[in-house]
Tab-separated table of C-alpha atoms and ligand atoms in Angstrom:
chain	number	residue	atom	x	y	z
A	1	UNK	CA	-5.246	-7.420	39.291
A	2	UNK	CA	-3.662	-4.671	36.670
A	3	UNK	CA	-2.437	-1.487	38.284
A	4	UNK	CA	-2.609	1.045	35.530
A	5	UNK	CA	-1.797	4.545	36.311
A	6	UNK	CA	-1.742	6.364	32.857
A	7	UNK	CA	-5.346	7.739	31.657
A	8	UNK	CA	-4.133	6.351	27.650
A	9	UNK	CA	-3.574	3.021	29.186
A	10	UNK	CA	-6.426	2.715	31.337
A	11	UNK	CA	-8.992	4.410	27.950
A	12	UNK	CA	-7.299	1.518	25.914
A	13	UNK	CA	-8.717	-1.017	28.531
A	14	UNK	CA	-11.716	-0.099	28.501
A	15	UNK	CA	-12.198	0.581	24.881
A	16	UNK	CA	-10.370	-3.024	24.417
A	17	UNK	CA	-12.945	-4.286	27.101
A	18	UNK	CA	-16.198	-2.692	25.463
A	19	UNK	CA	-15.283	-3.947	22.383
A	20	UNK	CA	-15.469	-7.753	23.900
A	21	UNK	CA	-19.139	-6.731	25.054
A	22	UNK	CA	-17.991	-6.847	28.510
A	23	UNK	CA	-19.874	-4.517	31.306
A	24	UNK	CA	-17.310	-2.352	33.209
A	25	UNK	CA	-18.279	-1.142	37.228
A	26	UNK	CA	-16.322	1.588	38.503
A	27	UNK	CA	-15.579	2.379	41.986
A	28	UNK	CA	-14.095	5.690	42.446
A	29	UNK	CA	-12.068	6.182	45.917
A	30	UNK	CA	-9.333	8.473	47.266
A	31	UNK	CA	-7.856	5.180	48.939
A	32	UNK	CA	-6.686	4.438	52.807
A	33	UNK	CA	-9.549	1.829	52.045
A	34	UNK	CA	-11.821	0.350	54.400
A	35	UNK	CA	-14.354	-1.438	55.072
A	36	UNK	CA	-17.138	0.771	53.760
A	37	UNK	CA	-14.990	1.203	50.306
A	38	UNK	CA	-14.647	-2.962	49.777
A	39	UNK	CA	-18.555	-3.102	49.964
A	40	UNK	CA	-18.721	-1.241	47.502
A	41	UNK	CA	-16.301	-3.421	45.705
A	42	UNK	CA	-18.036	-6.015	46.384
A	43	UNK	CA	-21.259	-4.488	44.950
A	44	UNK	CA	-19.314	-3.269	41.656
A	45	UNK	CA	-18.215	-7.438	41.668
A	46	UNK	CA	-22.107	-8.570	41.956
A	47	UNK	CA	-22.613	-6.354	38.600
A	48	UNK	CA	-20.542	-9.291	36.749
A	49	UNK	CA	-18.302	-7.736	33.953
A	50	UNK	CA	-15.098	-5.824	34.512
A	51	UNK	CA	-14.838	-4.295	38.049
A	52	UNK	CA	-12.084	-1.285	38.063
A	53	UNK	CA	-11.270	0.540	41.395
A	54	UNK	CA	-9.539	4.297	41.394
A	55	UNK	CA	-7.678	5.480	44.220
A	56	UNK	CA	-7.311	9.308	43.496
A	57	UNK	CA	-6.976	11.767	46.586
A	58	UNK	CA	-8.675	14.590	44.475
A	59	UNK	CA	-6.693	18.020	45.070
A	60	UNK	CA	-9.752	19.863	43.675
A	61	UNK	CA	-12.120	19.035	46.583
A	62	UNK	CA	-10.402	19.945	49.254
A	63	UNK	CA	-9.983	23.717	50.347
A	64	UNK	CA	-6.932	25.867	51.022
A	65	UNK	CA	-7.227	24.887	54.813
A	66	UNK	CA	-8.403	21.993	54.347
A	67	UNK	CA	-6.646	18.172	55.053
A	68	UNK	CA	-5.304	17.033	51.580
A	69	UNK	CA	-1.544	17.161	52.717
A	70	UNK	CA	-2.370	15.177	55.883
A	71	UNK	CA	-5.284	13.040	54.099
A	72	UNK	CA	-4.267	8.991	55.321
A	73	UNK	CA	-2.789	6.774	52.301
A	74	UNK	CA	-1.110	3.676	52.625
A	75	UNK	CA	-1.184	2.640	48.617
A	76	UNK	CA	0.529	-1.080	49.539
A	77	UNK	CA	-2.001	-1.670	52.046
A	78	UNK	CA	-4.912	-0.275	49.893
A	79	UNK	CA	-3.146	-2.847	47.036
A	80	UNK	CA	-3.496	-6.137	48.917
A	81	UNK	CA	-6.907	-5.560	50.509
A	82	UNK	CA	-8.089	-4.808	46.772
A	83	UNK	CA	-6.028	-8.191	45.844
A	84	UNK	CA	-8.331	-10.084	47.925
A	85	UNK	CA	-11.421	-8.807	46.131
A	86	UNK	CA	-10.493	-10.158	42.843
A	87	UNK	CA	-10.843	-6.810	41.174
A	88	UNK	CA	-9.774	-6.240	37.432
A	89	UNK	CA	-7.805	-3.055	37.414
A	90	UNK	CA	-6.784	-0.538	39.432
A	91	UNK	CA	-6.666	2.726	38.232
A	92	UNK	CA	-4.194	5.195	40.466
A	93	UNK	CA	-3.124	8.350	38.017
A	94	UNK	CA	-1.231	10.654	38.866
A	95	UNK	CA	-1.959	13.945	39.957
A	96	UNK	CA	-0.057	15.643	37.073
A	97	UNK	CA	-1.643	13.409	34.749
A	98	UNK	CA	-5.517	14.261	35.835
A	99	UNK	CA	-4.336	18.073	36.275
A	100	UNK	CA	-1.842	18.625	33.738
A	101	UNK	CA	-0.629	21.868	33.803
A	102	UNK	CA	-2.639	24.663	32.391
A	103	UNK	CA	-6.054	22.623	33.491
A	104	UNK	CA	-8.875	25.018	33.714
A	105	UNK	CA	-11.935	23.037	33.428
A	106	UNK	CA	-14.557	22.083	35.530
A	107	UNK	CA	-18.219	20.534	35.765
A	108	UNK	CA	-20.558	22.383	38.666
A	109	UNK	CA	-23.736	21.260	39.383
A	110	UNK	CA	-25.420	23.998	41.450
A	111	UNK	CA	-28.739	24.089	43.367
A	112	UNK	CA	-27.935	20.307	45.243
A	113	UNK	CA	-24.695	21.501	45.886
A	114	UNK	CA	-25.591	24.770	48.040
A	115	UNK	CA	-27.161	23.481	51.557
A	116	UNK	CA	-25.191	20.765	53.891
A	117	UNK	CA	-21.503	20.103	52.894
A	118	UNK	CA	-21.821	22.804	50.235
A	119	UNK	CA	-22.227	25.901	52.666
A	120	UNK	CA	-18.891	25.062	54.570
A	121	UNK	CA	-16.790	23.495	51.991
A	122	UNK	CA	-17.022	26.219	49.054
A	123	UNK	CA	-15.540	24.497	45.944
A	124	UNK	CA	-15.699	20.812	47.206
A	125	UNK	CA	-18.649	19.716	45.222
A	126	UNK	CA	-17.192	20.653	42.116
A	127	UNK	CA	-14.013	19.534	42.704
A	128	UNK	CA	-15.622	15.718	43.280
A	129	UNK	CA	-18.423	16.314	39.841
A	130	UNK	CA	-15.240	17.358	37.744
A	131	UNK	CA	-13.327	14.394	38.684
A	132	UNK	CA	-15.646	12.116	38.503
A	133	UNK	CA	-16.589	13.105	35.039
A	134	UNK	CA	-12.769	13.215	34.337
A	135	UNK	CA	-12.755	9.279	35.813
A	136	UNK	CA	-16.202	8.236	33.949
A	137	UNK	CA	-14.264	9.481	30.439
A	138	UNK	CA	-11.282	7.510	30.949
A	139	UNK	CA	-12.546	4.387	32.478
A	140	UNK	CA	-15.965	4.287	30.530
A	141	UNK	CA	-17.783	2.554	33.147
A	142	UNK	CA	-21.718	1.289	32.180
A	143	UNK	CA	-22.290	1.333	36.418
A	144	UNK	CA	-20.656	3.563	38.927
A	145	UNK	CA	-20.551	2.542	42.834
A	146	UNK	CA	-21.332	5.241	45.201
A	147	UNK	CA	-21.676	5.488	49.380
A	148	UNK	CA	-24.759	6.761	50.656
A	149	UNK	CA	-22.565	8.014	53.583
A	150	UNK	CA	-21.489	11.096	51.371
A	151	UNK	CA	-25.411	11.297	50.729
A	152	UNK	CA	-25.224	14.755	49.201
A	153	UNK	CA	-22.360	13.150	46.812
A	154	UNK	CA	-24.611	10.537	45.152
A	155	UNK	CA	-26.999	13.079	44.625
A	156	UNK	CA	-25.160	15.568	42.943
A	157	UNK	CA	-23.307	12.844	40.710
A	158	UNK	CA	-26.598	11.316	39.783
A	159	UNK	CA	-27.513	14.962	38.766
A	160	UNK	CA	-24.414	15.663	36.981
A	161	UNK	CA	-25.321	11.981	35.124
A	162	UNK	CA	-28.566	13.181	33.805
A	163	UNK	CA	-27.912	16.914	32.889
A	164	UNK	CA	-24.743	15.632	30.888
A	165	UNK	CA	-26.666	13.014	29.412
A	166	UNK	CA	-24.253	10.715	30.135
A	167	UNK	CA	-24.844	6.605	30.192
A	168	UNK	CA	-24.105	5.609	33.300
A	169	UNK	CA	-25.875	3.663	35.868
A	170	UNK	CA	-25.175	5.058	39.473
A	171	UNK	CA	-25.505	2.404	42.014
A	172	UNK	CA	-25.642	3.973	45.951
A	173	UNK	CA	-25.028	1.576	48.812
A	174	UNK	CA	-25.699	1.786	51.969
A	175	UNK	CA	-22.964	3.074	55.187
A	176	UNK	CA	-21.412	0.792	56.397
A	177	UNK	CA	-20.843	1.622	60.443
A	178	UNK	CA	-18.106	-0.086	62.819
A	179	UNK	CA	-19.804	-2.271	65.807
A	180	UNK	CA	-20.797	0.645	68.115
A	181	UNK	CA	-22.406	2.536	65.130
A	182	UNK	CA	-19.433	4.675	63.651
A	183	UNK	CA	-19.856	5.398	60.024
A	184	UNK	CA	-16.160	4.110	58.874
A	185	UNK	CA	-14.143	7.013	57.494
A	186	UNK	CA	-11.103	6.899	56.328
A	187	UNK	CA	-10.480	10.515	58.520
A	188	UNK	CA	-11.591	8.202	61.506
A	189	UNK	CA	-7.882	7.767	61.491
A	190	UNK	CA	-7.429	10.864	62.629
A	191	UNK	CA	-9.190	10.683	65.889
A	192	UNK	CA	-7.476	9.976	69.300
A	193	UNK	CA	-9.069	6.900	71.652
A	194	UNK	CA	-11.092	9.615	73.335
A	195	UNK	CA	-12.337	11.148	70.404
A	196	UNK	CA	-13.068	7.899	69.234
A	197	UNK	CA	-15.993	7.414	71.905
A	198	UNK	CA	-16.932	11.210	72.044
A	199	UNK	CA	-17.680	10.779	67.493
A	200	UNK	CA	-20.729	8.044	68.607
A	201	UNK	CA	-22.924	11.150	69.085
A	202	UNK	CA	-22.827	11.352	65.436
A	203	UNK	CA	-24.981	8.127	65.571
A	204	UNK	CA	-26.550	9.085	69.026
A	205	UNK	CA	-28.223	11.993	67.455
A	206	UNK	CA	-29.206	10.462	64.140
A	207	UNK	CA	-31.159	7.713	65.889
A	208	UNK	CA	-32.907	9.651	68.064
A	209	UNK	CA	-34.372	11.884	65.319
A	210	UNK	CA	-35.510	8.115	64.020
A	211	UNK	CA	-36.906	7.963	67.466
A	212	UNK	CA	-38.839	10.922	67.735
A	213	UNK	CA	-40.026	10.446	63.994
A	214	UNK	CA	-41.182	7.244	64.938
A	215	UNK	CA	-43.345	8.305	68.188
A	216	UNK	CA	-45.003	10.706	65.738
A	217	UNK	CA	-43.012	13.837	65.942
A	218	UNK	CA	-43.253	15.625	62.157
A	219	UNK	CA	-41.925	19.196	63.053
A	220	UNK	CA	-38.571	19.360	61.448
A	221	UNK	CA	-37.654	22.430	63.996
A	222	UNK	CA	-37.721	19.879	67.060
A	223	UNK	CA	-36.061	16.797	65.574
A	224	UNK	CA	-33.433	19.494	64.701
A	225	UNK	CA	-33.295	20.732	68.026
A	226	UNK	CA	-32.982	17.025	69.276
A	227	UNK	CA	-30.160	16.855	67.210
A	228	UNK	CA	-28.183	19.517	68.648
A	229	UNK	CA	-29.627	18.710	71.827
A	230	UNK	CA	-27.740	14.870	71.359
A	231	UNK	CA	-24.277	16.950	69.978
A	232	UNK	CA	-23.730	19.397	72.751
A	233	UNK	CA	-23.742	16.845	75.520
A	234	UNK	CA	-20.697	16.000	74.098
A	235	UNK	CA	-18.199	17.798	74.924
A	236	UNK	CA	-15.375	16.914	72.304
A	237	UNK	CA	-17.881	17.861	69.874
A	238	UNK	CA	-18.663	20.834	67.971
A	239	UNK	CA	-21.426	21.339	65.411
A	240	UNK	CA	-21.262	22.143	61.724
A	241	UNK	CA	-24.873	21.930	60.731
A	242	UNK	CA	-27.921	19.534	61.374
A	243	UNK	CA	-30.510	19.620	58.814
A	244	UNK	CA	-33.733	18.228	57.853
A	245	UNK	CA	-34.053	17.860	54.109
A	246	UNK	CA	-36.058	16.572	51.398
A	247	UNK	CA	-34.231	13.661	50.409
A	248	UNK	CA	-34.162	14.437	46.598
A	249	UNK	CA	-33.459	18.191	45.984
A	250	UNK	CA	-31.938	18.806	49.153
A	251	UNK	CA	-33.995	21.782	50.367
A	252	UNK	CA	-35.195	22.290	53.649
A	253	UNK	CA	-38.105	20.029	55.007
A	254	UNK	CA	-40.481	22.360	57.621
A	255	UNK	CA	-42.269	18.903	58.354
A	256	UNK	CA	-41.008	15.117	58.202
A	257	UNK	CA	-44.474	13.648	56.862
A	258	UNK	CA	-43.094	11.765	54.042
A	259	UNK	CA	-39.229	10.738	53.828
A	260	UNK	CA	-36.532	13.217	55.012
A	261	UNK	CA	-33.167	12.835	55.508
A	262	UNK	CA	-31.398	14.108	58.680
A	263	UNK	CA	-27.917	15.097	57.252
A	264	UNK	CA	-25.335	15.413	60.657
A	265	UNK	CA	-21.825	17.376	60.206
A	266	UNK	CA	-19.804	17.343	63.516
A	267	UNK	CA	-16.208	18.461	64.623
A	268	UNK	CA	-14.564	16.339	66.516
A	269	UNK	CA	-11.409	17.827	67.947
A	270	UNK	CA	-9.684	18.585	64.368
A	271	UNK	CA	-11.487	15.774	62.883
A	272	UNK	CA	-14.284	16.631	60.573
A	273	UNK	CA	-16.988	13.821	60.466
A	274	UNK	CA	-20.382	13.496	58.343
A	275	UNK	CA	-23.249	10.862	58.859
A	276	UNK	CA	-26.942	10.869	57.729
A	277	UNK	CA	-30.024	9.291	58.138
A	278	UNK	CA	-32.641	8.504	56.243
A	279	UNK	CA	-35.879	9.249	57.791
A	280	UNK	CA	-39.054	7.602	56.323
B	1	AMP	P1	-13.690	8.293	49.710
B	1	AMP	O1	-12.486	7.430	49.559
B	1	AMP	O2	-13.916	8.810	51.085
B	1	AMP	O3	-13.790	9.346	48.636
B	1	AMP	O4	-14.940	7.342	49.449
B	1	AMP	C1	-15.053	6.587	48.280
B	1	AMP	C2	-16.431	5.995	48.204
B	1	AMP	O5	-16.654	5.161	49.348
B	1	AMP	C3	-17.534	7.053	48.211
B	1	AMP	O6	-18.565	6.652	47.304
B	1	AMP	C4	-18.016	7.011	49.631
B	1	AMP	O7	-19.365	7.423	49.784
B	1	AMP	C5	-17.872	5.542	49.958
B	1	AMP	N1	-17.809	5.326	51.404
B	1	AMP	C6	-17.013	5.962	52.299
B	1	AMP	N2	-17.270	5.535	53.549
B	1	AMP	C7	-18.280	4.627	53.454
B	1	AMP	C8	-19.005	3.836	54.387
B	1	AMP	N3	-18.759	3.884	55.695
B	1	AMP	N4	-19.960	3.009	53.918
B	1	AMP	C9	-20.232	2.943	52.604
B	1	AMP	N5	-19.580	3.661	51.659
B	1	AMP	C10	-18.613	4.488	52.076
């Protein structure tokens, strides 16, 4: 495995590797990896070609009271787990060298990026489209690996691919949850043992809109309600947003009669955790 950490380096691979016909996968991460991050390794491995894995804890998506200083990284940990995946390269710039001074572009995509995550976290979603794009020019991936944990992610980026014409395949994987149903985070290192257990209600409350769904329940209002129902037993917990949406463009769904998707932001003590379902 090659640890590059200059963009001209890491463009010369790539170009070097394109020219040998070989495929390139990309799997863009802000490190402190875990589980959840190595399938997608894995994923980027089953492409064959050239797998390449960026650890980048993006400034630009995080707001000014947000948890960037305090966001987990442990690079030589991050470095042997990726040994063991037989990656090619990993790519971990600098911030200085992805925001050189002066920087004052960016890439925003804008309806998919307004409900869920977008209403609380003003600025995030282009923060994570203009690095990304920034990560896609240097490392000139043909496939990019994606979580569908940060649902609203994949869809903006596979937006963002197809306005900016660019030729990429986007590859989304499923969430990968710890034994009792956590979706593993790397801000799961965050919580205390006690908010530990009281963060299952994420889960709680995203299978038993599956449940109601399933018994034949279609009005979005009372699967919502559910929801929040399933979140204020806990008391550890406070709500951001449930919401029903249309699993492409994001908007509110009045009525779950074809696939939905049940996106879930909760508080837990100063943690802030996401989790979604797919309803269909
Ligand atoms: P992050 O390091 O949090 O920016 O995540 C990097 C990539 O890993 C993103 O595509 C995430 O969606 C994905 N990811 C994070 N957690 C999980 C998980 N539990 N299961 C699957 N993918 C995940």
């Amino acid at each position: 495995m090659r640890l590059i950490e200059k963009p001209e380096e890491m463009r010369a691979w790539s170009t070097a590797e394109r020219l040998e016909n070989r495929r390139i996968a990309l799997v863009p991460t802000m490190g402190f990896l875990h589980e959840g991050h190595l399938s997608l390794v894995r994923e980027a491995r089953r492409k064959g070609g050239r797998t390449v894995v960026s650890i980048f804890a993006n400034p630009k998506q995080f707001g000014p009271t947000e948890d960037f200083s305090s966001y987990p990284r442990d690079f030589d940990r991050d470095w042997g787990l990726l040994q063991k995946e037989n990656i090619d390269v990993l790519y971990h710039p600098s911030e200085s060298d992805v925001y050189p001074s002066g920087y004052q572009t960016y890439v925003t995509v804008e309806e998919l990026t307004r409900p869920l995550c977008g209403t609380y976290r003003p600025g995030h979603f282009r923060g994570v489209a203009t690095v990304v794009v920034k990560l896609f020019n240097v490392v000139q991936p043909h496939v990019a690996v994606f979580g569908l944990k940060d649902y609203q992610q994949v869809q903006v980026i596979r937006r963002m691919v197809a306005d900016l014409n660019l030729d990429i395949d986007i590859v989304a994987c499923p969430t990968v949850r710890e034994e009792d149903g956590l979706a593993m985070s790397s801000r799961n290192a965050y919580l205390s043992a006690e908010e530990r257990q009281a963060a299952l209600c994420l889960r709680r409350a995203l299978l038993t809109a599956q449940e109601l769904v399933r018994r034949g329940e279609n009005s979005a209002e009372r699967i919502r309600e559910a929801v929040v129902r399933e979140i204020s037993r806990e008391p550890l917990a406070r709500l951001e947003y449930a919401e029903i949406c249309d699993p492409d463009d994001l908007s509110p769904a009045p009525k779950v009669d074809g696939a939905a998707l049940v996106g879930l932001c909760v508080w837990v003590g100063k943690t802030r955790l996401i989790d979604n379902i797919l309803l269909v």
